[in-house]
Short mmCIF file of C-alpha atoms in Angstrom, two decimals:
data_model
loop_
_atom_site.label_atom_id
_atom_site.label_comp_id
_atom_site.label_asym_id
_atom_site.label_seq_id
_atom_site.Cartn_x
_atom_site.Cartn_y
_atom_site.Cartn_z
CA MET R 1 1.14 28.38 -15.99
CA SER R 2 -0.41 28.10 -12.08
CA SER R 3 -2.98 26.32 -10.97
CA LEU R 4 -5.23 27.81 -9.25
CA TYR R 5 -6.68 24.27 -7.35
CA PRO R 6 -4.68 23.91 -3.75
CA LYS R 7 -2.91 20.50 -3.18
CA ARG R 8 -4.31 18.96 0.03
CA THR R 9 -3.81 15.78 2.11
CA GLY R 10 -6.28 13.58 1.88
CA ILE R 11 -7.15 10.25 -0.20
CA LEU R 12 -3.85 10.06 -1.89
CA PHE R 13 -1.53 10.27 1.16
CA LEU R 14 -2.67 6.76 0.75
CA LEU R 15 0.70 7.40 -0.92
CA THR R 16 3.08 7.82 2.59
CA LEU R 17 5.86 7.06 1.65
CA CYS R 18 7.84 5.94 4.98
CA GLY R 19 9.57 2.61 6.13
CA PRO R 20 12.35 0.23 8.17
CA ALA R 21 15.41 2.70 9.55
CA CYS R 22 16.67 3.01 13.10
CA GLY R 23 14.52 6.12 15.19
CA LEU R 24 16.18 8.09 18.11
CA VAL R 25 19.16 6.84 18.95
CA GLY R 26 21.73 9.09 19.47
CA GLN R 27 19.67 12.41 18.81
CA SER R 28 17.92 14.06 21.15
CA ASN R 29 14.65 15.86 20.03
CA GLU R 30 16.71 19.51 20.18
CA GLU R 31 18.96 18.04 17.19
CA TRP R 32 15.57 17.18 14.65
CA THR R 33 14.59 19.89 12.02
CA ALA R 34 11.76 19.02 9.28
CA GLY R 35 14.81 19.09 6.99
CA LYS R 36 16.77 15.51 8.85
CA VAL R 37 12.34 13.59 9.27
CA VAL R 38 12.31 14.47 5.62
CA GLU R 39 15.80 13.09 4.39
CA ARG R 40 14.55 9.87 6.60
CA ILE R 41 11.88 9.54 5.55
CA GLU R 42 13.11 9.28 1.91
CA THR R 43 16.08 6.48 2.97
CA VAL R 44 13.99 4.42 4.44
CA ASN R 45 11.72 4.84 0.90
CA GLY R 46 15.01 3.26 -1.96
CA GLY R 47 16.60 7.49 -1.90
CA GLU R 48 15.82 10.39 -4.17
CA GLU R 49 16.45 8.87 -7.19
CA ALA R 50 14.03 5.55 -6.96
CA ILE R 51 11.72 8.18 -5.94
CA ASN R 52 11.55 9.96 -8.83
CA GLU R 53 11.85 6.85 -10.55
CA VAL R 54 8.41 6.60 -10.16
CA ILE R 55 6.36 8.66 -12.25
CA ASN R 56 2.90 7.69 -12.06
CA VAL R 57 1.37 5.13 -9.40
CA ARG R 58 -2.52 2.75 -9.75
CA VAL R 59 -4.05 1.97 -7.32
CA HIS R 60 -7.51 -1.06 -6.68
CA GLY R 61 -9.72 -1.21 -3.17
CA GLU R 62 -12.15 -0.57 -1.14
CA VAL R 63 -13.64 2.10 0.76
CA ILE R 64 -16.21 0.87 3.75
CA SER R 65 -18.01 3.93 4.10
CA ASP R 66 -21.44 4.52 5.42
CA GLY R 67 -22.56 0.94 5.45
CA ARG R 68 -21.81 0.59 1.56
CA THR R 69 -18.75 -0.54 -0.25
CA TYR R 70 -17.39 1.12 -3.34
CA ASP R 71 -14.02 -0.13 -5.66
CA PHE R 72 -12.17 2.18 -6.11
CA VAL R 73 -9.20 2.86 -8.73
CA LEU R 74 -6.90 4.96 -8.01
CA LEU R 75 -4.58 6.85 -10.84
CA LYS R 76 -1.86 9.60 -9.76
CA LYS R 77 1.28 10.35 -12.42
CA ARG R 78 3.52 13.06 -11.51
CA PRO R 79 3.85 16.32 -11.03
CA ASN R 80 0.15 16.24 -10.13
CA LYS R 81 -1.79 14.74 -11.91
CA VAL R 82 -4.76 12.66 -10.71
CA ARG R 83 -8.01 10.50 -11.13
CA ILE R 84 -9.96 8.09 -8.85
CA GLN R 85 -13.44 6.56 -10.24
CA LEU R 86 -15.51 4.26 -7.18
CA HIS R 87 -17.68 1.58 -7.85
CA TYR R 88 -21.26 0.93 -6.77
CA ARG R 89 -23.74 -1.69 -8.11
CA LYS R 90 -24.67 0.29 -11.29
CA LYS R 91 -23.78 3.35 -10.17
CA SER R 92 -19.87 4.63 -10.35
CA ILE R 93 -18.45 8.76 -9.51
CA THR R 94 -14.74 9.61 -11.31
CA THR R 95 -13.22 12.91 -10.21
CA GLY R 96 -10.18 14.19 -12.46
CA PHE R 97 -7.97 16.71 -12.05
CA ASP R 98 -5.26 17.56 -15.30
CA GLY R 99 -2.70 19.87 -13.94
CA GLU R 100 -4.83 22.66 -14.01
CA GLU R 101 -8.75 21.33 -14.27
CA ALA R 102 -10.98 19.77 -12.07
CA TRP R 103 -13.52 17.86 -13.32
CA ARG R 104 -16.27 15.59 -11.62
CA ARG R 105 -18.20 12.23 -14.28
CA LEU R 106 -21.65 10.90 -12.61
CA ARG R 107 -22.72 7.97 -13.86
CA GLN R 108 -26.18 5.66 -12.94
CA GLY R 109 -26.74 2.94 -15.93
CA GLU R 110 -26.91 4.51 -19.16
CA ARG R 111 -27.17 8.00 -17.77
CA THR R 112 -24.18 10.16 -17.76
CA ARG R 113 -23.58 13.70 -16.45
CA VAL R 114 -19.95 15.30 -16.46
CA GLU R 115 -19.38 19.24 -14.90
CA VAL R 116 -16.29 21.03 -13.83
CA LEU R 117 -15.25 21.40 -10.25
CA ASN R 118 -13.62 24.70 -9.25
CA ALA R 119 -11.40 24.59 -6.46
CA ALA R 120 -13.84 25.04 -3.36
CA GLU R 121 -15.17 21.97 -4.21
CA PHE R 122 -12.36 20.02 -5.33
CA ALA R 123 -10.78 20.60 -1.85
CA LYS R 124 -13.81 19.05 0.14
CA GLN R 125 -12.91 15.52 -2.61
CA SER R 126 -9.82 15.40 -0.25
CA LEU R 127 -7.95 14.12 -2.73
CA GLU R 128 -3.11 15.21 -2.85
CA THR R 129 -2.02 16.07 -6.17
CA ASP R 130 0.84 16.06 -5.17
CA PHE R 131 2.57 12.62 -6.06
CA ASP R 132 4.34 12.23 -2.78
CA GLY R 133 2.69 13.86 -0.67
CA PRO R 134 3.20 16.60 1.47
CA LEU R 135 6.36 15.29 3.30
CA ILE R 136 8.79 14.06 1.06
CA GLY R 137 10.15 16.91 -1.65
CA PRO R 138 10.38 20.73 -2.15
CA VAL R 139 6.33 22.14 -1.15
CA GLY R 140 4.28 24.62 -2.90
CA GLU R 141 4.10 27.92 -3.74
CA GLY R 142 2.68 29.45 -0.21
CA VAL R 143 3.81 25.50 1.27
CA GLU R 144 5.70 26.07 4.63
CA ARG R 145 7.19 22.79 6.34
CA LYS R 146 7.98 22.00 10.13
CA PHE R 147 9.10 20.29 12.23
CA ALA R 148 7.27 20.98 15.43
CA GLY R 149 8.15 18.33 18.50
CA VAL R 150 7.99 15.67 19.74
CA GLU R 151 4.41 13.91 20.88
CA ARG R 152 3.64 10.27 23.15
CA ILE R 153 1.12 8.20 22.17
CA GLY R 154 1.11 4.99 24.27
CA ARG R 155 4.95 4.36 24.50
CA VAL R 156 6.03 6.15 21.56
CA ASP R 157 7.75 8.93 20.59
CA TYR R 158 6.28 10.49 18.44
CA LEU R 159 7.97 13.13 15.90
CA VAL R 160 5.34 15.43 14.91
CA MET R 161 6.05 17.53 11.50
CA GLU R 162 3.33 20.27 10.53
CA VAL R 163 2.16 21.30 7.05
CA ASP R 164 1.03 24.92 7.41
CA TYR R 165 -1.15 25.38 3.29
CA GLY R 166 -2.59 29.05 4.89
CA ASP R 167 -6.52 28.74 5.56
CA SER R 168 -5.60 24.73 7.25
CA PHE R 169 -2.11 23.03 8.68
CA THR R 170 -2.32 19.15 9.25
CA ARG R 171 -0.01 17.74 12.20
CA HIS R 172 1.88 13.96 11.01
CA PHE R 173 2.73 11.76 13.36
CA ILE R 174 5.72 9.85 12.51
CA ASP R 175 6.98 6.59 14.33
CA PRO R 176 10.87 6.89 14.54
CA ARG R 177 11.95 3.30 15.13
CA THR R 178 10.55 2.90 10.83
CA PHE R 179 10.03 6.18 9.99
CA ARG R 180 6.00 4.83 8.98
CA GLU R 181 3.36 8.12 9.35
CA LEU R 182 1.25 6.35 12.67
CA LYS R 183 -1.95 9.04 11.64
CA MET R 184 -2.39 13.34 10.32
CA ASN R 185 -4.72 15.53 11.42
CA LYS R 186 -6.32 18.33 10.22
CA PHE R 187 -7.55 22.15 11.27
CA VAL R 188 -8.97 24.36 9.01
CA ARG R 189 -9.51 28.43 10.23
CA GLU R 190 -12.78 29.06 11.03
CA ASP R 191 -12.97 32.83 12.46
CA GLY R 192 -9.97 33.27 13.68
CA ASP R 193 -8.83 29.91 14.99
CA TYR R 194 -8.45 26.20 14.53
CA THR R 195 -10.88 23.18 14.62
CA GLU R 196 -9.82 20.02 13.31
CA SER R 197 -12.22 18.71 10.48
CA ALA R 198 -10.20 15.75 9.25
CA SER R 199 -8.28 12.22 10.37
CA ALA R 200 -7.09 9.51 8.64
CA LEU R 201 -4.85 7.05 10.83
CA TYR R 202 -2.71 4.49 8.52
CA ASN R 203 -2.23 0.95 9.65
CA ASP R 204 -0.50 -2.28 7.66
CA TYR R 205 2.64 -1.63 5.64
CA GLU R 206 3.61 -3.60 2.69
CA ARG R 207 6.41 -2.71 0.53
CA PHE R 208 5.25 -1.74 -3.31
CA GLY R 209 8.93 -1.04 -4.77
CA PRO R 210 10.36 1.26 -2.95
CA PHE R 211 7.94 2.51 -0.78
CA TRP R 212 6.20 1.64 2.48
CA LEU R 213 2.80 2.40 1.72
CA ALA R 214 -0.41 1.89 4.96
CA THR R 215 -2.92 -0.66 2.93
CA ARG R 216 -5.95 0.06 5.64
CA ILE R 217 -6.31 3.77 6.52
CA GLU R 218 -8.92 4.68 8.93
CA ARG R 219 -10.37 7.89 7.55
CA LYS R 220 -11.98 10.81 9.48
CA LEU R 221 -13.53 12.83 6.57
CA GLU R 222 -14.30 16.69 6.59
CA SER R 223 -18.48 15.87 6.53
CA GLY R 224 -18.18 14.19 9.87
CA THR R 225 -17.88 10.52 7.61
CA ARG R 226 -16.03 7.64 9.57
CA GLU R 227 -15.45 5.27 6.57
CA THR R 228 -12.33 2.52 5.69
CA LEU R 229 -9.58 2.33 2.99
CA ARG R 230 -8.56 -1.06 1.77
CA ILE R 231 -5.71 -1.39 -0.37
CA ASP R 232 -5.12 -4.72 -2.13
CA ARG R 233 -3.08 -4.10 -5.31
CA VAL R 234 -0.43 -1.26 -6.80
CA GLU R 235 1.21 -1.29 -9.49
CA LEU R 236 4.17 1.53 -10.22
CA ASN R 237 5.19 3.11 -14.14
CA THR R 238 2.84 1.37 -15.87
CA ALA R 239 1.73 1.99 -19.12
CA LEU R 240 -0.48 6.10 -18.37
CA ILE R 241 -0.67 8.14 -20.85
CA ASP R 242 -1.90 11.47 -20.36
CA ARG R 243 -5.42 11.54 -21.58
CA VAL R 244 -7.01 10.39 -18.80
CA PHE R 245 -7.17 12.65 -17.44
CA GLU R 246 -8.66 15.08 -18.95
CA LYS R 247 -12.28 15.93 -18.70
CA PRO R 248 -14.60 13.45 -20.15
CA SER R 249 -17.09 13.53 -22.98
CA GLU R 250 -20.71 13.63 -21.58
CA ASP R 251 -20.56 9.99 -23.93
CA GLY R 252 -17.45 8.97 -21.44
CA LEU R 253 -15.65 7.36 -24.02
CA LEU R 254 -12.78 10.17 -23.88
CA GLY R 255 -10.29 8.76 -20.69
CA GLY R 256 -12.24 5.61 -20.29
#
């Protein structure tokens, strides 16, 4: 059964798969293709087999937004299950997707409200349901990935990848010396034209298992809000059952 909820690039491009590798030596700009860039990114992250052996991930960190600091726990499981819980004092917001249905649970003190999210509402949460993100493995139906050339930033010529979702597209700037992503810009279609709606700048990469992940991300959301994400801990292949991604009951017992 196909999902009505689209794949989006967002917080869970926390899992921006990149790593140390050789750069542009021996390859001119004209020789690069989307396939070659994706292959190199996969190679420096342990290769296709090592990537596919990671079936779930648990990420702990904090989000600084509008002067407030939220603790978060992000859960992802192949192929497209995702859940993130944000805590601030006695309040929490949990958003999840079980592969078919998206939902949100709001808690304040003893009060709890659970609601189903439609595709548009879920898209605003900026959660990436594709486990590996748009630059690893095959893309989903209706999504096109292409190599868009080279763009110079400072003293570095970055490889630019574009991922077209139809109503929006993202541009990803890959450092050819390390094959780590520097930044991402998202554009949405408005009245036939595309305008930039969100962006992310990736910093402070560390290695977790086969992956190199950005542990500090500066983001501008579609709402215009600017925030900083910091990752403290990443756990791979933990005991993570499908039930935690299902819509919880009003009492919050389902899924913890």
